[in-house]
mmCIF file of C-alpha atoms in Angstrom:
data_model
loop_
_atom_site.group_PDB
_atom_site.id
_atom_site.type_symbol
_atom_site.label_atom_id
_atom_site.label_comp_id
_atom_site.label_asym_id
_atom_site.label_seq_id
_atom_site.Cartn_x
_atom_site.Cartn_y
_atom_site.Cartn_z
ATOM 1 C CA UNK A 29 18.395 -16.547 23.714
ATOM 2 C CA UNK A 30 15.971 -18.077 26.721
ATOM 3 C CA UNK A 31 17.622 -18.826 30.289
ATOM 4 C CA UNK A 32 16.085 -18.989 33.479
ATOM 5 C CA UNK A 33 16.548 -17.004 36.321
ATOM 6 C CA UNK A 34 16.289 -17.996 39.819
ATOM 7 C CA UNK A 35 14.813 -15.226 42.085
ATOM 8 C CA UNK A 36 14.437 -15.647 45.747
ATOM 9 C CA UNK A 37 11.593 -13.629 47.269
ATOM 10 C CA UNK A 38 11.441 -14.042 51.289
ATOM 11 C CA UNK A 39 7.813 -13.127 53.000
ATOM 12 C CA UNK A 40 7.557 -12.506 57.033
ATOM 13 C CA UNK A 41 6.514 -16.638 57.220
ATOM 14 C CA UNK A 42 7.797 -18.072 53.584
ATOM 15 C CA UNK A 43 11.066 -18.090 51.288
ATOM 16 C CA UNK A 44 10.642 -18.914 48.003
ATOM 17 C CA UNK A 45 12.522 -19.742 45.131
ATOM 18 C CA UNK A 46 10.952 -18.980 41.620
ATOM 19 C CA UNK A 47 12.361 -19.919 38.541
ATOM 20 C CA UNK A 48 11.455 -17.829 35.971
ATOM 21 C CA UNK A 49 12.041 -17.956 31.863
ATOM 22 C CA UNK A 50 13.331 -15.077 30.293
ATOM 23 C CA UNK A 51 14.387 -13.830 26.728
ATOM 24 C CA UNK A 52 17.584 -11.705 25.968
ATOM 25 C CA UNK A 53 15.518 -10.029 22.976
ATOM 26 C CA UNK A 54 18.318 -7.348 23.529
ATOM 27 C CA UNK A 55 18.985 -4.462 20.697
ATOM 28 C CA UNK A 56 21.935 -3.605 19.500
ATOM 29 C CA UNK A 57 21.522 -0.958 16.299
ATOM 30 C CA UNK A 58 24.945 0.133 14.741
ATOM 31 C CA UNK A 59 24.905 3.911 13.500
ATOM 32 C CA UNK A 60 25.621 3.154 9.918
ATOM 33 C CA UNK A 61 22.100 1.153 10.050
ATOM 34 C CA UNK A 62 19.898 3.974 10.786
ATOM 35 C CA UNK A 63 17.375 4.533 8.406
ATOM 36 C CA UNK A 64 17.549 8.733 7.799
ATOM 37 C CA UNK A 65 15.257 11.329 5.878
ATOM 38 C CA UNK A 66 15.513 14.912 4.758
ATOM 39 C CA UNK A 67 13.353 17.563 3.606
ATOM 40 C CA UNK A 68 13.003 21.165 3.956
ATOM 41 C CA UNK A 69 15.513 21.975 6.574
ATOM 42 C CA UNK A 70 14.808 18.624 8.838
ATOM 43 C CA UNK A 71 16.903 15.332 8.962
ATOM 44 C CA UNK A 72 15.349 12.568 10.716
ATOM 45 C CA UNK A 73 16.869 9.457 11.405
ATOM 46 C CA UNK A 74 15.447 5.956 13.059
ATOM 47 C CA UNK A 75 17.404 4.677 15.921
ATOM 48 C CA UNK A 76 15.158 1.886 17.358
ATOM 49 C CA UNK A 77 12.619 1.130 14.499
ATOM 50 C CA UNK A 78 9.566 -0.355 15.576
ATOM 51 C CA UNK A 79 10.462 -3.170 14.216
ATOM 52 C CA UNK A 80 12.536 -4.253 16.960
ATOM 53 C CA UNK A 81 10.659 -3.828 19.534
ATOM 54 C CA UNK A 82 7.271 -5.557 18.706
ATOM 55 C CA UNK A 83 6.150 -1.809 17.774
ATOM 56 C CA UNK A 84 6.063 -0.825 21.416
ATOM 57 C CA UNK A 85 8.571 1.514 20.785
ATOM 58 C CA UNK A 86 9.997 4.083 18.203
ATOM 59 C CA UNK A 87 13.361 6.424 19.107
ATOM 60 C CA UNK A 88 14.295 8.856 16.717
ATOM 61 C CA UNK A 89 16.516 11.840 16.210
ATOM 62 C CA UNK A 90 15.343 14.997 14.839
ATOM 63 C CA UNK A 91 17.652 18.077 13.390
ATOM 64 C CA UNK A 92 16.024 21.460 12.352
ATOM 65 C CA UNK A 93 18.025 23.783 10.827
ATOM 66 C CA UNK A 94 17.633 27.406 11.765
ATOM 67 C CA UNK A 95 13.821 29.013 11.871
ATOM 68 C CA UNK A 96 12.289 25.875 10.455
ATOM 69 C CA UNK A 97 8.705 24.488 10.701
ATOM 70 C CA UNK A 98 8.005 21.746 12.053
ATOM 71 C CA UNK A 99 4.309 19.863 12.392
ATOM 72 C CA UNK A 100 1.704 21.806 12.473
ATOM 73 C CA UNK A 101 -0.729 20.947 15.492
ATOM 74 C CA UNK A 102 -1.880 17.537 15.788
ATOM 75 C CA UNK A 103 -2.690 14.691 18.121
ATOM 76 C CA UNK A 104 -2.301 11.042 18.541
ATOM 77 C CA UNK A 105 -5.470 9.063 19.918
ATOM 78 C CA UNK A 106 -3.019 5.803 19.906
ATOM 79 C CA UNK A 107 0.677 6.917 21.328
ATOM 80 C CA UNK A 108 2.130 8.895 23.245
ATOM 81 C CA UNK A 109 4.853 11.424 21.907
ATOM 82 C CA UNK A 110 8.075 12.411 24.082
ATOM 83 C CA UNK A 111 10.802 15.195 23.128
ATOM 84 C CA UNK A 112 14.338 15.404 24.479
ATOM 85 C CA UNK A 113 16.165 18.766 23.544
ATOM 86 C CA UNK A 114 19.375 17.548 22.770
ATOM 87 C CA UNK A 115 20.736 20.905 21.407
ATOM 88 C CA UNK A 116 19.239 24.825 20.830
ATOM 89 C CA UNK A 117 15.719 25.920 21.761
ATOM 90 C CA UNK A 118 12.705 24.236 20.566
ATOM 91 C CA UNK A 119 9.566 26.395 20.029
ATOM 92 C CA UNK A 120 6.577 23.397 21.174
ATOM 93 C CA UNK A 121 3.044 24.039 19.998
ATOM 94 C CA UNK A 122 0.494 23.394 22.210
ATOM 95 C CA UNK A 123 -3.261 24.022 22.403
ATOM 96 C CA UNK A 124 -3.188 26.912 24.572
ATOM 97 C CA UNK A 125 0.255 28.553 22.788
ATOM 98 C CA UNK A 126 3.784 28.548 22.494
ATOM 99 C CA UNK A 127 6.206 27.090 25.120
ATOM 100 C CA UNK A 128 10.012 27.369 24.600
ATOM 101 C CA UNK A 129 12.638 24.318 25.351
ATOM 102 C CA UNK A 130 16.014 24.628 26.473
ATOM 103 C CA UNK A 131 18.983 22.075 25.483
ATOM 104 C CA UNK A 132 17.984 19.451 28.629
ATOM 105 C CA UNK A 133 14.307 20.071 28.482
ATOM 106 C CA UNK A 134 12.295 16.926 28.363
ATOM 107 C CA UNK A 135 8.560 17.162 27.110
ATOM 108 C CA UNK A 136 5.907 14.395 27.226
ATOM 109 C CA UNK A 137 2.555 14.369 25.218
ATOM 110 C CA UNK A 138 0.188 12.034 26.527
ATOM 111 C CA UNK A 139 -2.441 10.990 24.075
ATOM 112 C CA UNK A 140 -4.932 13.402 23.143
ATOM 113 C CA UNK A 141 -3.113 15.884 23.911
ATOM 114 C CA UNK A 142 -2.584 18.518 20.905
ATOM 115 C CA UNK A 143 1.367 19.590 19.751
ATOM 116 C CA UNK A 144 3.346 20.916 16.948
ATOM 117 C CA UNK A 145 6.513 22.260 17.043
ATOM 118 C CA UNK A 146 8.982 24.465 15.161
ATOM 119 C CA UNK A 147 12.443 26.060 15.575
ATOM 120 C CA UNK A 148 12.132 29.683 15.986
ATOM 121 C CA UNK A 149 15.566 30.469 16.492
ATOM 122 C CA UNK A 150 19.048 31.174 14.593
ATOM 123 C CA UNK A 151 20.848 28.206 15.703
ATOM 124 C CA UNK A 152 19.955 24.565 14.880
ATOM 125 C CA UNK A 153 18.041 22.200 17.029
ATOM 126 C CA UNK A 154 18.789 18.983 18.013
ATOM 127 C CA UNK A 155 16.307 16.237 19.701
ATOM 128 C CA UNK A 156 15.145 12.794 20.496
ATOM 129 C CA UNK A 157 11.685 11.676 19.712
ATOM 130 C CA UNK A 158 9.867 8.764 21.321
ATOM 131 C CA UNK A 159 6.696 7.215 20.285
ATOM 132 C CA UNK A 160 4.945 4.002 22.593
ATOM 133 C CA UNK A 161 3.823 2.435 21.190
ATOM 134 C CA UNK A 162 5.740 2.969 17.989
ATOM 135 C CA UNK A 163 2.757 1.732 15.232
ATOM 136 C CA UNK A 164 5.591 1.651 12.786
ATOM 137 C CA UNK A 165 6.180 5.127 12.911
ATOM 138 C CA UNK A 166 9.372 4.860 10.475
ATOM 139 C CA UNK A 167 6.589 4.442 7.707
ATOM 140 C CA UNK A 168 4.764 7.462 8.593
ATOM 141 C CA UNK A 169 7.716 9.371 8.247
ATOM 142 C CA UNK A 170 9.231 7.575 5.138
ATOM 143 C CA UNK A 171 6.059 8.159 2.995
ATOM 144 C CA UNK A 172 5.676 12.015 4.818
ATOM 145 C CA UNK A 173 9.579 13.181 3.596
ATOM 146 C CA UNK A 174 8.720 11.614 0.314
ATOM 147 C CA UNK A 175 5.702 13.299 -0.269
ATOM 148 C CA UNK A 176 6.895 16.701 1.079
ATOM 149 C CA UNK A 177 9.424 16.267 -1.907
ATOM 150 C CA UNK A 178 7.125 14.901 -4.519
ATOM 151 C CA UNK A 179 3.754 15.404 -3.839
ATOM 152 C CA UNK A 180 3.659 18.582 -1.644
ATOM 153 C CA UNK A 181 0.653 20.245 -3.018
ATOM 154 C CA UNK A 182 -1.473 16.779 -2.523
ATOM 155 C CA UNK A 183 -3.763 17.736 -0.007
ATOM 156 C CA UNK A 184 -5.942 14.483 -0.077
ATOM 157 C CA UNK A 185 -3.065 12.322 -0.303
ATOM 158 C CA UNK A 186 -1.230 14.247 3.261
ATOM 159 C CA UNK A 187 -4.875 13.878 4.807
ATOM 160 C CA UNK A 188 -5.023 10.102 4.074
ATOM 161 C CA UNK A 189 -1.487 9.106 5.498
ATOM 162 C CA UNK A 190 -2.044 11.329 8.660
ATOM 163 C CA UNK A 191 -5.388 9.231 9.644
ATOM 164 C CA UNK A 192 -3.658 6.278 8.389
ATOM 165 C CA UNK A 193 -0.629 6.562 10.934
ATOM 166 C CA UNK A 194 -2.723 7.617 14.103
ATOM 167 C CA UNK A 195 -2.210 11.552 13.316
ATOM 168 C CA UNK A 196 -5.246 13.709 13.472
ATOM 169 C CA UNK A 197 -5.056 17.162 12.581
ATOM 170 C CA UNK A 198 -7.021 20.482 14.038
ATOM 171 C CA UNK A 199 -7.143 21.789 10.473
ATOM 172 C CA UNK A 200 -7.346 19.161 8.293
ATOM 173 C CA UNK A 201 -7.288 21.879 5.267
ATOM 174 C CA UNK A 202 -4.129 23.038 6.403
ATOM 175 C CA UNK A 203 -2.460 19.896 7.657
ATOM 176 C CA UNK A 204 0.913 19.820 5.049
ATOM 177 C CA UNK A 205 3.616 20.557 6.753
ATOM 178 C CA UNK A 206 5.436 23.763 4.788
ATOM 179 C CA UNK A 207 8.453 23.324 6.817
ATOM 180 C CA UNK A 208 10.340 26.154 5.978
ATOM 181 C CA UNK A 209 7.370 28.600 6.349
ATOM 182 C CA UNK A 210 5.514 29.652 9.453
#
């Protein structure tokens, strides 16, 4: 839906009016929409696919049960990557070691910038993922959970969607991600 807005701006000498065009593009997802996947101890589900938002944004929420692996470390030349701990203690992967997050902790990955991340501990973890840009991240993950149940010994095949989807690897011999092993 379009309307305009009228915004008065006042300078030390000038008022203005503008009138301005905008666009209630606004999002409304119902739960029982949500795209989810599961594989090896992780649920993922979309909340905002990319779709909606002209693939400048993905939000997703991520489950690991108990002492569960996660991705192995990576980066992203394209987007960057952020993590709310909703619930337990996520063990993040970095480049220069291990960093634990609390239930509240907020962590940002910039571009470039290498991460993994597992869950070390007894208890489940609970967290929301962002991606911005989102480059249709939902399909990354649909084809990864499919192929971690199918095809998990395809090395080629887990080397091709990962440079497909923006995803580059330290190891690329040792890029599947073996969730429940560490």
């Amino acid at each position: 839906m379009k309307f305009w807005l009228k915004i008065f701006h006042k300078t030390k000498t000038m008022k203005y009016l503008l009138l301005k065009e905008w666009n209630d593009d606004s999002v409304i997802v119902p739960s029982h929409k949500n795209e989810q996947f599961q594989s090896h101890g992780n649920k993922l589900k979309v909340i905002i696919p990319t779709t909606l938002t002209n693939n400048q944004l993905g939000l997703y929420e991520i489950e690991m049960e108990a002492n569960t692996r996660g991705p192995k470390l990576h980066y992203h030349k394209e987007m960057d990557e952020t993590f709310i701990v909703r619930e337990g203690i996520l063990t993040v992967l970095t480049a220069t070691g291990e960093v634990t997050a609390e239930t509240g902790s907020v962590i940002h990955i910039p571009r470039f910038s290498v991460h993994g991340y597992n869950n070390n501990s007894d208890g489940i973890v609970k967290m929301t993922m962002i991606f911005n840009p989102g480059f249709s991240r939902e399909d990354f993950f649909r084809k990864m959970y499919r192929m971690l149940e199918d095809t998990l010994n395809d090395l080629l095949a887990f080397q091709k969607l990962y440079l497909e989807n923006d995803s580059y690897s330290l190891d690329e011999n040792n890029i599947i991600p073996l969730l429940n092993e560490k």
